[in-house]
Short mmCIF file of C-alpha atoms in Angstrom, two decimals:
data_model
loop_
_atom_site.label_atom_id
_atom_site.label_comp_id
_atom_site.label_asym_id
_atom_site.label_seq_id
_atom_site.Cartn_x
_atom_site.Cartn_y
_atom_site.Cartn_z
CA MET W 29 -33.43 -81.96 -32.01
CA LYS W 30 -34.27 -78.83 -33.93
CA ILE W 31 -33.65 -75.23 -32.93
CA THR W 32 -34.86 -72.05 -34.64
CA GLU W 33 -31.81 -69.95 -33.79
CA ALA W 34 -28.45 -70.22 -32.05
CA ARG W 35 -28.90 -70.18 -28.27
CA PRO W 36 -26.78 -67.57 -26.46
CA TYR W 37 -25.95 -69.84 -23.51
CA VAL W 38 -24.59 -72.48 -25.89
CA VAL W 39 -22.44 -70.05 -27.88
CA LYS W 40 -21.13 -68.58 -24.62
CA ASN W 41 -20.17 -72.00 -23.21
CA LEU W 42 -18.46 -73.30 -26.33
CA LYS W 43 -15.24 -71.67 -25.18
CA TYR W 44 -15.14 -74.40 -22.53
CA ALA W 45 -15.40 -77.02 -25.26
CA LEU W 46 -12.28 -75.78 -27.06
CA ASN W 47 -10.24 -74.12 -24.36
CA PRO W 48 -11.22 -75.76 -21.05
CA SER W 49 -9.18 -75.36 -17.92
CA SER W 50 -10.21 -78.85 -16.77
CA ILE W 51 -11.53 -82.06 -18.32
CA ALA W 52 -13.17 -85.11 -16.77
CA VAL W 53 -12.97 -88.24 -18.93
CA VAL W 54 -15.78 -90.60 -17.94
CA GLY W 55 -14.96 -94.10 -19.08
CA ALA W 56 -11.21 -93.52 -18.72
CA SER W 57 -9.79 -96.96 -19.31
CA ARG W 58 -6.53 -98.59 -18.22
CA TYR W 59 -6.38 -100.46 -21.54
CA PRO W 60 -4.60 -98.73 -24.46
CA ASN W 61 -7.01 -100.09 -27.08
CA LYS W 62 -10.01 -98.34 -25.50
CA VAL W 63 -11.29 -94.91 -26.49
CA GLY W 64 -11.34 -93.74 -22.87
CA ASN W 65 -7.60 -94.41 -22.64
CA ALA W 66 -6.75 -92.85 -26.01
CA VAL W 67 -8.44 -89.58 -25.02
CA ILE W 68 -6.15 -89.15 -22.02
CA ARG W 69 -3.03 -90.20 -23.92
CA GLU W 70 -3.67 -87.72 -26.72
CA LEU W 71 -4.33 -84.88 -24.28
CA GLN W 72 -1.00 -85.60 -22.61
CA LYS W 73 0.89 -86.23 -25.85
CA TRP W 74 -0.05 -82.90 -27.44
CA GLY W 75 0.70 -80.82 -24.36
CA TYR W 76 -2.67 -79.89 -22.91
CA GLN W 77 -1.93 -77.81 -19.80
CA GLY W 78 -5.25 -78.04 -17.97
CA ALA W 79 -6.31 -80.51 -15.31
CA ILE W 80 -7.30 -84.02 -16.45
CA TYR W 81 -9.58 -86.07 -14.23
CA PRO W 82 -10.01 -89.73 -15.27
CA VAL W 83 -13.29 -91.22 -14.03
CA ASN W 84 -13.37 -95.00 -13.62
CA PRO W 85 -15.32 -96.79 -10.84
CA ARG W 86 -12.79 -99.64 -10.74
CA ALA W 87 -9.46 -97.81 -11.02
CA ASP W 88 -7.34 -95.61 -8.79
CA LYS W 89 -4.95 -94.50 -11.55
CA VAL W 90 -5.15 -94.13 -15.33
CA GLU W 91 -2.10 -93.17 -17.41
CA GLY W 92 -0.31 -92.01 -14.29
CA LEU W 93 -3.16 -89.76 -13.16
CA LYS W 94 -5.31 -90.08 -10.04
CA ALA W 95 -8.64 -91.62 -11.06
CA TYR W 96 -12.04 -90.85 -9.52
CA HIS W 97 -14.85 -93.35 -9.09
CA ARG W 98 -17.61 -90.79 -9.81
CA LEU W 99 -17.81 -87.27 -11.21
CA GLN W 100 -19.05 -86.10 -7.80
CA ASP W 101 -15.77 -87.27 -6.25
CA ILE W 102 -13.92 -84.50 -8.11
CA LYS W 103 -13.97 -81.63 -5.66
CA LYS W 104 -12.70 -79.06 -8.15
CA PRO W 105 -14.49 -77.22 -11.00
CA VAL W 106 -14.87 -79.22 -14.23
CA ASP W 107 -15.32 -77.31 -17.49
CA LEU W 108 -15.73 -80.21 -19.91
CA VAL W 109 -16.95 -83.76 -19.40
CA PHE W 110 -16.00 -86.23 -22.15
CA LEU W 111 -18.06 -89.43 -22.14
CA ALA W 112 -16.73 -92.71 -23.55
CA VAL W 113 -19.13 -95.11 -21.87
CA PRO W 114 -21.85 -97.52 -23.08
CA ALA W 115 -25.00 -95.81 -24.36
CA HIS W 116 -27.29 -97.21 -21.67
CA ILE W 117 -25.51 -95.36 -18.84
CA VAL W 118 -25.08 -92.01 -20.61
CA ASN W 119 -28.35 -90.64 -19.26
CA ALA W 120 -27.24 -91.21 -15.65
CA ILE W 121 -23.88 -89.59 -16.32
CA MET W 122 -25.59 -86.49 -17.76
CA HIS W 123 -27.41 -86.05 -14.44
CA ASP W 124 -24.01 -86.17 -12.75
CA CYS W 125 -22.71 -83.52 -15.17
CA VAL W 126 -25.52 -81.20 -14.14
CA ALA W 127 -24.90 -81.98 -10.46
CA ILE W 128 -21.25 -80.88 -10.64
CA LYS W 129 -22.17 -77.82 -12.78
CA ALA W 130 -20.05 -78.80 -15.77
CA LYS W 131 -19.97 -76.19 -18.52
CA VAL W 132 -20.26 -78.55 -21.51
CA ALA W 133 -20.58 -82.29 -22.21
CA VAL W 134 -19.14 -84.23 -25.16
CA ILE W 135 -20.45 -87.73 -25.94
CA ALA W 136 -18.28 -89.97 -28.10
CA THR W 137 -20.56 -92.96 -27.53
CA SER W 138 -22.50 -94.40 -30.50
CA ALA W 139 -25.66 -96.53 -30.61
CA PHE W 140 -28.28 -93.80 -30.40
CA LYS W 141 -30.60 -92.50 -33.10
CA GLU W 142 -28.42 -93.92 -35.89
CA ILE W 143 -29.50 -97.45 -34.81
CA GLY W 144 -33.10 -96.56 -34.01
CA ARG W 145 -32.70 -95.35 -30.41
CA GLY W 146 -33.96 -91.85 -31.10
CA ASP W 147 -36.12 -91.78 -27.97
CA LEU W 148 -33.08 -92.25 -25.73
CA GLN W 149 -31.12 -89.59 -27.61
CA ASP W 150 -34.03 -87.11 -27.36
CA LEU W 151 -34.51 -87.85 -23.65
CA ILE W 152 -30.88 -87.00 -22.92
CA THR W 153 -30.97 -83.94 -25.17
CA GLN W 154 -34.09 -82.51 -23.57
CA TYR W 155 -32.61 -82.99 -20.09
CA CYS W 156 -29.51 -81.07 -21.14
CA ARG W 157 -31.57 -78.28 -22.64
CA ASP W 158 -33.74 -78.04 -19.55
CA HIS W 159 -30.57 -77.48 -17.51
CA GLU W 160 -28.72 -75.36 -20.11
CA LEU W 161 -25.88 -77.84 -20.44
CA PRO W 162 -24.59 -77.81 -24.04
CA LEU W 163 -24.24 -81.34 -25.38
CA ILE W 164 -21.90 -82.07 -28.32
CA GLY W 165 -22.53 -85.37 -30.09
CA PRO W 166 -23.21 -88.19 -29.53
CA ASN W 167 -21.36 -90.49 -31.94
CA LEU W 168 -18.35 -88.27 -32.59
CA VAL W 169 -14.58 -88.58 -32.93
CA GLY W 170 -13.48 -85.52 -30.93
CA LEU W 171 -12.57 -81.84 -31.03
CA GLY W 172 -9.62 -79.55 -30.40
CA THR W 173 -7.42 -76.62 -31.33
CA PRO W 174 -3.68 -76.35 -31.96
CA TYR W 175 -3.59 -72.96 -30.25
CA ALA W 176 -4.36 -74.56 -26.87
CA HIS W 177 -2.46 -77.81 -27.62
CA PHE W 178 -5.85 -79.39 -27.09
CA ASN W 179 -6.61 -82.73 -28.75
CA CYS W 180 -9.68 -84.24 -27.11
CA GLY W 181 -10.91 -87.52 -28.59
CA PHE W 182 -9.52 -90.57 -30.31
CA ILE W 183 -7.66 -88.47 -32.87
CA PRO W 184 -4.02 -89.22 -33.76
CA TYR W 185 -2.85 -85.67 -34.42
CA LEU W 186 -3.56 -81.97 -34.19
CA PRO W 187 -3.68 -79.77 -37.29
CA VAL W 188 -1.06 -77.13 -37.96
CA PRO W 189 -2.13 -73.72 -36.59
CA GLY W 190 -4.08 -71.68 -39.08
CA THR W 191 -7.29 -69.81 -39.83
CA VAL W 192 -9.90 -72.40 -40.90
CA ALA W 193 -12.45 -73.67 -38.37
CA MET W 194 -13.60 -77.17 -39.36
CA ILE W 195 -17.06 -78.26 -38.16
CA SER W 196 -17.87 -81.78 -39.33
CA GLN W 197 -20.54 -84.40 -38.75
CA SER W 198 -18.26 -87.05 -40.19
CA GLY W 199 -15.40 -88.26 -38.03
CA ALA W 200 -13.70 -89.94 -40.99
CA ASN W 201 -13.70 -86.79 -43.10
CA LEU W 202 -12.60 -84.72 -40.13
CA LEU W 203 -9.63 -87.06 -39.71
CA ALA W 204 -8.92 -86.71 -43.42
CA ALA W 205 -8.85 -82.92 -43.07
CA LEU W 206 -6.54 -83.15 -40.06
CA GLY W 207 -4.20 -85.38 -42.06
CA THR W 208 -4.31 -82.89 -44.94
CA SER W 209 -3.41 -80.17 -42.47
CA GLN W 210 -0.31 -82.03 -41.37
CA GLU W 211 0.83 -83.08 -44.85
CA ASN W 212 -0.22 -80.10 -46.97
CA HIS W 213 -0.03 -77.18 -44.53
CA PHE W 214 -3.79 -76.62 -44.35
CA GLY W 215 -3.91 -74.52 -41.20
CA MET W 216 -6.84 -74.77 -38.79
CA SER W 217 -7.98 -72.63 -35.88
CA PHE W 218 -10.17 -75.31 -34.30
CA PHE W 219 -12.00 -78.49 -35.27
CA VAL W 220 -15.03 -80.31 -33.94
CA GLY W 221 -16.93 -83.46 -34.77
CA LEU W 222 -20.66 -83.08 -34.21
CA GLY W 223 -21.69 -86.67 -34.92
CA ASN W 224 -25.46 -87.05 -34.50
CA LYS W 225 -25.75 -83.35 -33.64
CA ALA W 226 -28.44 -84.04 -31.06
CA ASP W 227 -28.13 -80.69 -29.28
CA VAL W 228 -25.37 -78.25 -30.27
CA ASP W 229 -25.97 -77.26 -33.88
CA PHE W 230 -23.89 -75.95 -36.78
CA SER W 231 -25.33 -72.48 -36.18
CA GLU W 232 -23.88 -72.25 -32.69
CA PHE W 233 -20.38 -73.23 -33.74
CA ILE W 234 -20.65 -70.79 -36.66
CA GLU W 235 -21.37 -67.98 -34.20
CA TYR W 236 -18.58 -69.19 -31.94
CA GLY W 237 -16.24 -69.10 -34.95
CA GLU W 238 -17.18 -65.47 -35.52
CA GLN W 239 -15.89 -64.67 -32.00
CA ASP W 240 -12.75 -66.81 -32.19
CA PRO W 241 -9.72 -64.55 -32.85
CA HIS W 242 -7.81 -67.21 -34.80
CA THR W 243 -10.65 -68.06 -37.20
CA LYS W 244 -10.94 -66.34 -40.59
CA CYS W 245 -13.05 -68.95 -42.41
CA ILE W 246 -15.77 -71.27 -41.05
CA SER W 247 -16.08 -74.59 -42.88
CA VAL W 248 -18.99 -76.99 -42.41
CA TYR W 249 -19.34 -80.62 -43.50
CA SER W 250 -23.04 -81.48 -43.21
CA GLU W 251 -24.89 -84.76 -43.62
CA GLY W 252 -28.19 -83.29 -42.45
CA LEU W 253 -29.32 -79.69 -42.12
CA ASP W 254 -32.20 -80.28 -39.71
CA SER W 255 -32.28 -76.71 -38.35
CA PRO W 256 -32.12 -74.67 -41.60
CA GLU W 257 -33.73 -71.60 -40.05
CA ALA W 258 -31.01 -71.37 -37.38
CA PHE W 259 -28.29 -72.02 -39.97
CA LEU W 260 -29.64 -69.25 -42.20
CA LYS W 261 -29.81 -66.73 -39.35
CA SER W 262 -26.30 -67.44 -38.09
CA CYS W 263 -24.67 -67.32 -41.53
CA LYS W 264 -26.31 -63.98 -42.20
CA LYS W 265 -25.22 -62.68 -38.80
CA VAL W 266 -21.51 -63.50 -39.07
CA THR W 267 -19.05 -61.43 -41.10
CA LYS W 268 -16.56 -64.24 -41.72
CA PRO W 269 -16.97 -66.44 -44.81
CA VAL W 270 -18.77 -69.77 -44.43
CA VAL W 271 -18.05 -72.75 -46.71
CA VAL W 272 -20.44 -75.73 -46.76
CA ILE W 273 -20.29 -79.18 -48.28
CA LYS W 274 -23.72 -80.79 -47.92
CA VAL W 275 -23.80 -84.50 -48.75
CA GLY W 276 -26.50 -87.19 -48.76
CA GLY W 277 -28.38 -85.80 -51.75
CA SER W 278 -28.42 -89.05 -53.69
CA LYS W 279 -31.05 -91.71 -52.98
CA ILE W 280 -28.63 -94.19 -51.46
CA GLY W 281 -26.55 -91.40 -49.89
CA ASN W 282 -29.61 -90.25 -47.97
CA LYS W 283 -29.99 -93.72 -46.43
CA ALA W 284 -26.27 -93.91 -45.69
CA ALA W 285 -26.36 -90.51 -43.95
CA PHE W 286 -29.05 -91.74 -41.55
CA ALA W 287 -27.11 -94.91 -40.75
CA HIS W 288 -23.96 -92.86 -40.20
CA THR W 289 -25.06 -89.87 -38.11
CA ALA W 290 -28.86 -90.26 -37.95
CA SER W 291 -29.19 -87.42 -40.47
CA GLU W 292 -32.52 -87.03 -42.22
CA ASN W 293 -32.85 -85.19 -45.53
CA PRO W 294 -36.56 -84.93 -46.34
CA GLU W 295 -36.03 -82.05 -48.75
CA SER W 296 -34.46 -82.15 -52.22
CA ASP W 297 -30.84 -81.25 -52.82
CA ALA W 298 -32.07 -78.15 -54.66
CA TYR W 299 -33.74 -77.05 -51.42
CA TYR W 300 -30.46 -77.23 -49.50
CA ASP W 301 -28.69 -75.47 -52.36
CA LYS W 302 -31.13 -72.57 -51.99
CA VAL W 303 -30.81 -72.45 -48.20
CA ILE W 304 -27.01 -72.29 -48.42
CA LYS W 305 -27.15 -69.65 -51.16
CA ASP W 306 -29.69 -67.53 -49.26
CA ALA W 307 -27.43 -67.78 -46.21
CA GLY W 308 -24.60 -66.17 -48.18
CA ALA W 309 -22.41 -69.23 -47.72
CA TYR W 310 -20.34 -70.92 -50.43
CA ARG W 311 -21.42 -74.45 -51.33
CA ALA W 312 -18.63 -76.78 -52.43
CA THR W 313 -19.60 -79.89 -54.37
CA THR W 314 -16.43 -81.98 -53.90
CA TRP W 315 -14.14 -82.58 -50.94
CA GLN W 316 -11.15 -81.12 -52.80
CA GLU W 317 -13.05 -77.95 -53.64
CA PHE W 318 -14.18 -77.73 -50.01
CA LEU W 319 -10.56 -77.75 -48.80
CA ASP W 320 -9.24 -75.49 -51.56
CA VAL W 321 -11.91 -72.83 -51.08
CA SER W 322 -11.64 -72.93 -47.29
CA LEU W 323 -7.88 -72.39 -47.50
CA ALA W 324 -8.25 -69.36 -49.77
CA LEU W 325 -11.01 -67.73 -47.72
CA GLY W 326 -8.98 -68.30 -44.58
CA LEU W 327 -5.88 -66.61 -45.97
CA GLN W 328 -6.95 -63.86 -48.37
CA PRO W 329 -9.21 -60.80 -48.37
CA PRO W 330 -12.43 -60.79 -50.41
CA MET W 331 -12.25 -59.93 -54.11
CA MET W 332 -14.23 -56.74 -54.55
CA GLY W 333 -14.37 -56.66 -58.37
CA ASP W 334 -14.12 -58.93 -61.42
CA ASN W 335 -10.75 -57.85 -62.83
CA ILE W 336 -8.24 -60.68 -62.41
CA VAL W 337 -4.76 -60.48 -63.88
CA MET W 338 -2.86 -63.72 -64.36
CA ILE W 339 0.96 -63.85 -64.62
CA THR W 340 2.39 -67.11 -65.98
CA ASN W 341 5.46 -68.57 -67.67
CA GLY W 342 3.37 -71.27 -69.35
CA GLY W 343 0.53 -70.79 -71.82
CA GLY W 344 -1.13 -74.09 -70.89
CA ALA W 345 -1.83 -73.05 -67.31
CA GLY W 346 -3.27 -69.81 -68.63
CA LEU W 347 -5.63 -71.54 -71.05
CA LEU W 348 -6.85 -74.01 -68.42
CA SER W 349 -7.55 -71.07 -66.12
CA CYS W 350 -9.36 -69.03 -68.79
CA ASP W 351 -11.68 -71.91 -69.63
CA HIS W 352 -12.46 -72.76 -66.02
CA PHE W 353 -13.08 -69.11 -65.10
CA GLU W 354 -15.65 -68.95 -67.89
CA ARG W 355 -17.27 -72.22 -66.79
CA ARG W 356 -17.56 -70.80 -63.27
CA GLY W 357 -19.19 -67.57 -64.46
CA LEU W 358 -16.22 -65.27 -63.83
CA PRO W 359 -14.67 -64.73 -67.30
CA MET W 360 -11.29 -63.04 -67.55
CA HIS W 361 -10.86 -59.75 -69.40
CA GLU W 362 -8.06 -58.66 -71.69
CA LEU W 363 -5.44 -56.47 -70.06
CA LYS W 364 -6.23 -53.52 -72.34
CA GLU W 365 -9.84 -53.61 -71.10
CA ILE W 366 -8.75 -53.62 -67.46
CA SER W 367 -5.97 -51.04 -67.62
CA PRO W 368 -4.52 -49.88 -70.98
CA LEU W 369 -1.34 -48.54 -69.39
CA LEU W 370 -0.71 -51.86 -67.63
CA THR W 371 -0.22 -53.56 -71.00
CA GLN W 372 2.78 -51.38 -71.75
CA ARG W 373 4.22 -51.70 -68.27
CA MET W 374 4.06 -55.50 -68.47
CA ARG W 375 6.21 -55.54 -71.63
CA ALA W 376 9.22 -54.58 -69.54
CA TYR W 377 9.12 -58.00 -67.86
CA MET W 378 8.87 -60.29 -70.88
CA PRO W 379 10.79 -61.02 -74.10
CA MET W 380 9.38 -59.73 -77.37
CA PHE W 381 7.66 -63.09 -77.96
CA GLY W 382 5.79 -62.86 -74.64
CA SER W 383 2.08 -62.06 -74.52
CA PRO W 384 0.62 -59.06 -72.66
CA LEU W 385 -2.99 -60.11 -73.22
CA ASN W 386 -4.41 -61.84 -70.12
CA PRO W 387 -3.14 -64.26 -68.99
CA VAL W 388 0.12 -62.35 -69.19
CA ASP W 389 2.62 -64.90 -70.52
CA ILE W 390 6.11 -63.75 -69.53
CA SER W 391 7.49 -66.89 -71.25
CA GLY W 392 9.30 -70.03 -70.17
CA THR W 393 12.54 -68.07 -69.78
CA ALA W 394 11.07 -65.83 -67.07
CA THR W 395 13.38 -65.06 -64.17
CA PRO W 396 12.38 -64.42 -60.55
CA ILE W 397 13.10 -60.73 -61.21
CA ALA W 398 10.66 -60.72 -64.13
CA TYR W 399 8.00 -62.42 -62.04
CA LYS W 400 8.49 -59.96 -59.20
CA GLY W 401 8.17 -56.96 -61.48
CA ALA W 402 5.06 -58.31 -63.19
CA PHE W 403 3.44 -59.19 -59.88
CA GLN W 404 4.13 -55.70 -58.55
CA GLN W 405 2.68 -54.01 -61.62
CA ALA W 406 -0.50 -56.05 -61.45
CA TYR W 407 -0.91 -55.72 -57.69
CA ARG W 408 -0.41 -51.94 -57.65
CA ASP W 409 -2.69 -51.10 -60.56
CA PRO W 410 -5.90 -49.61 -59.10
CA ASN W 411 -8.03 -51.29 -61.79
CA VAL W 412 -6.86 -54.79 -60.86
CA ASP W 413 -8.94 -56.62 -58.23
CA ALA W 414 -6.90 -59.84 -57.84
CA VAL W 415 -3.64 -61.45 -58.99
CA LEU W 416 -3.20 -65.07 -60.05
CA GLY W 417 0.35 -66.34 -60.54
CA ALA W 418 1.43 -69.60 -62.17
CA ILE W 419 4.78 -71.41 -62.25
CA CYS W 420 5.67 -74.05 -64.83
CA PRO W 421 9.07 -75.59 -63.96
CA THR W 422 11.18 -75.43 -67.10
CA ALA W 423 14.82 -76.50 -66.94
CA ILE W 424 15.84 -72.90 -66.28
CA THR W 425 13.05 -71.94 -63.88
CA ASP W 426 14.11 -71.33 -60.28
CA VAL W 427 10.84 -72.38 -58.69
CA ALA W 428 11.92 -71.60 -55.13
CA ALA W 429 13.12 -68.13 -56.12
CA VAL W 430 9.89 -67.37 -57.97
CA ALA W 431 7.91 -68.46 -54.90
CA GLN W 432 10.03 -66.13 -52.78
CA ALA W 433 9.37 -63.29 -55.23
CA ALA W 434 5.64 -63.91 -54.83
CA ILE W 435 5.99 -63.90 -51.04
CA ASP W 436 7.95 -60.64 -51.10
CA VAL W 437 5.40 -58.88 -53.28
CA HIS W 438 2.47 -60.23 -51.26
CA GLU W 439 4.06 -59.00 -48.05
CA SER W 440 4.79 -55.53 -49.42
CA CYS W 441 1.32 -55.12 -50.97
CA LYS W 442 -0.89 -56.56 -48.21
CA LYS W 443 -2.21 -53.11 -47.40
CA LEU W 444 -3.92 -53.02 -50.81
CA HIS W 445 -6.30 -55.81 -49.66
CA LYS W 446 -6.33 -57.71 -52.94
CA PRO W 447 -6.35 -61.51 -53.20
CA PHE W 448 -3.21 -63.26 -54.44
CA VAL W 449 -3.37 -66.93 -55.45
CA MET W 450 -0.68 -69.16 -56.96
CA ILE W 451 -0.55 -72.24 -59.20
CA CYS W 452 2.57 -74.45 -59.12
CA GLN W 453 2.29 -77.27 -61.68
CA GLY W 454 5.06 -79.82 -61.48
CA GLY W 455 6.99 -82.20 -59.27
CA GLY W 456 8.68 -82.09 -55.91
CA GLU W 457 10.03 -78.57 -56.28
CA CYS W 458 6.50 -77.30 -56.96
CA HIS W 459 5.07 -79.16 -53.96
CA ASP W 460 7.74 -77.57 -51.77
CA ALA W 461 6.91 -74.16 -53.22
CA ILE W 462 3.20 -74.67 -52.51
CA MET W 463 3.95 -75.47 -48.86
CA ARG W 464 6.19 -72.43 -48.53
CA LEU W 465 3.63 -70.14 -50.14
CA ARG W 466 0.87 -71.43 -47.85
CA ASP W 467 3.09 -70.94 -44.82
CA ASN W 468 3.41 -67.30 -45.86
CA GLY W 469 -0.30 -66.68 -46.31
CA ILE W 470 -0.68 -67.32 -50.06
CA PRO W 471 -3.15 -70.02 -51.16
CA ALA W 472 -1.23 -72.17 -53.65
CA TYR W 473 -2.41 -75.17 -55.63
CA ALA W 474 -1.15 -77.86 -57.98
CA THR W 475 -3.78 -77.31 -60.68
CA ALA W 476 -5.37 -74.36 -62.46
CA GLU W 477 -8.88 -75.54 -61.64
CA GLN W 478 -8.19 -75.53 -57.90
CA ALA W 479 -6.86 -71.98 -58.03
CA VAL W 480 -9.80 -70.78 -60.14
CA ASN W 481 -12.30 -72.30 -57.69
CA ALA W 482 -10.52 -70.43 -54.91
CA MET W 483 -10.75 -67.14 -56.82
CA VAL W 484 -14.45 -67.67 -57.56
CA ALA W 485 -15.12 -68.19 -53.84
CA LEU W 486 -13.17 -65.03 -52.96
CA ARG W 487 -15.30 -63.10 -55.46
CA GLN W 488 -18.52 -64.53 -54.04
CA TYR W 489 -17.39 -63.50 -50.56
CA GLY W 490 -16.61 -60.03 -51.93
CA LYS W 491 -20.17 -59.66 -53.17
CA LYS W 492 -21.50 -60.62 -49.73
CA VAL W 493 -19.20 -58.08 -48.06
CA ALA W 494 -20.36 -55.37 -50.48
CA LYS W 495 -23.99 -55.95 -49.45
CA LYS W 496 -23.30 -55.52 -45.73
#
């Protein structure tokens, strides 16, 4: 159901959705293959420290915990109620949630609007709104945060701690992002599946993300933007960058979106493109770009000007970057145009056959010392707005040492508030370097195009910051 702006009571109560002191799991099953059992197991497995109250009318214990036959039998405060019960009894359970004064309700159950039962979904939603009980879902996979060791849903793992808040209608893509977090060190502050998004809207989690101390970037996967006015207002209100991937623009994709999360897209894709642009958010068009851009905006400051200096030991990476920068509307400038004195200073870190144009090619023989010196010169020049480094692993390149040089310079120059992004093209040693760089706050990627997309997003965010 639509809203015109984020509701204060919802934003206020979302802290109980992601950092509750107590959880009641309605539909807590004794059978391991049931969602209601998996929820409790995952809470225990990942170290959630709050109280867990299984609710099952036919059980006295679930996963070693005392079970309650009804929510009203729990004589202690309950912050969050997680429902994993058949759709036809959800309405009755929501009345119980209001009766015990729960702070927020999460419905994993499917079989609502996405299969034509919109009247039932709206009935439940209106009841929750009448009683100011925020409802997340239905038809979702779960939510959580690594900072509270909180994994609530049928989700196999938590992400590594980080700065990106992931708000997704799709459970499958949310799981993909969580897997990426584990495997590729994509750090998250919190994550939430919204499913059908019957009540709590993107806008309210965006405003919650603005308040969350661990969040630096708010990332949204949307299958239907049914409250564009609220989305626009919240994006304009927050100071943190917002990244959006809006799907379902194709003819068949629109139908699939409704069958998946009951999302309706009556407007053209160009309409949503304009809404997202007017909101000051960054619209990604592919899943990879969505992740790459979110990582960069979560780790680096905004780019406040157009002058990018690239340091590389391989001409190919430089040429790929130059071409993609131009395609993305952020062409690179020659070094002499950015800072004439910097051209001469760069020569100290390259052989005579190196190139001080831009990209600055310090050659395939470049040592970690040469990289460090070139990085420092670029970073410290007042005319340079951002630094892009690239490693090509020749037989004499110490990839790990070059990565460490980048980390050292980034750490010493943080106070200058300039973005630093890295490209590491190669095999296992480059993958390891990328993970190490990310762990130390530097967005690093395997291809030039990924790094350029990240830089373009940082520049777009810089323009938004400059308007504030």
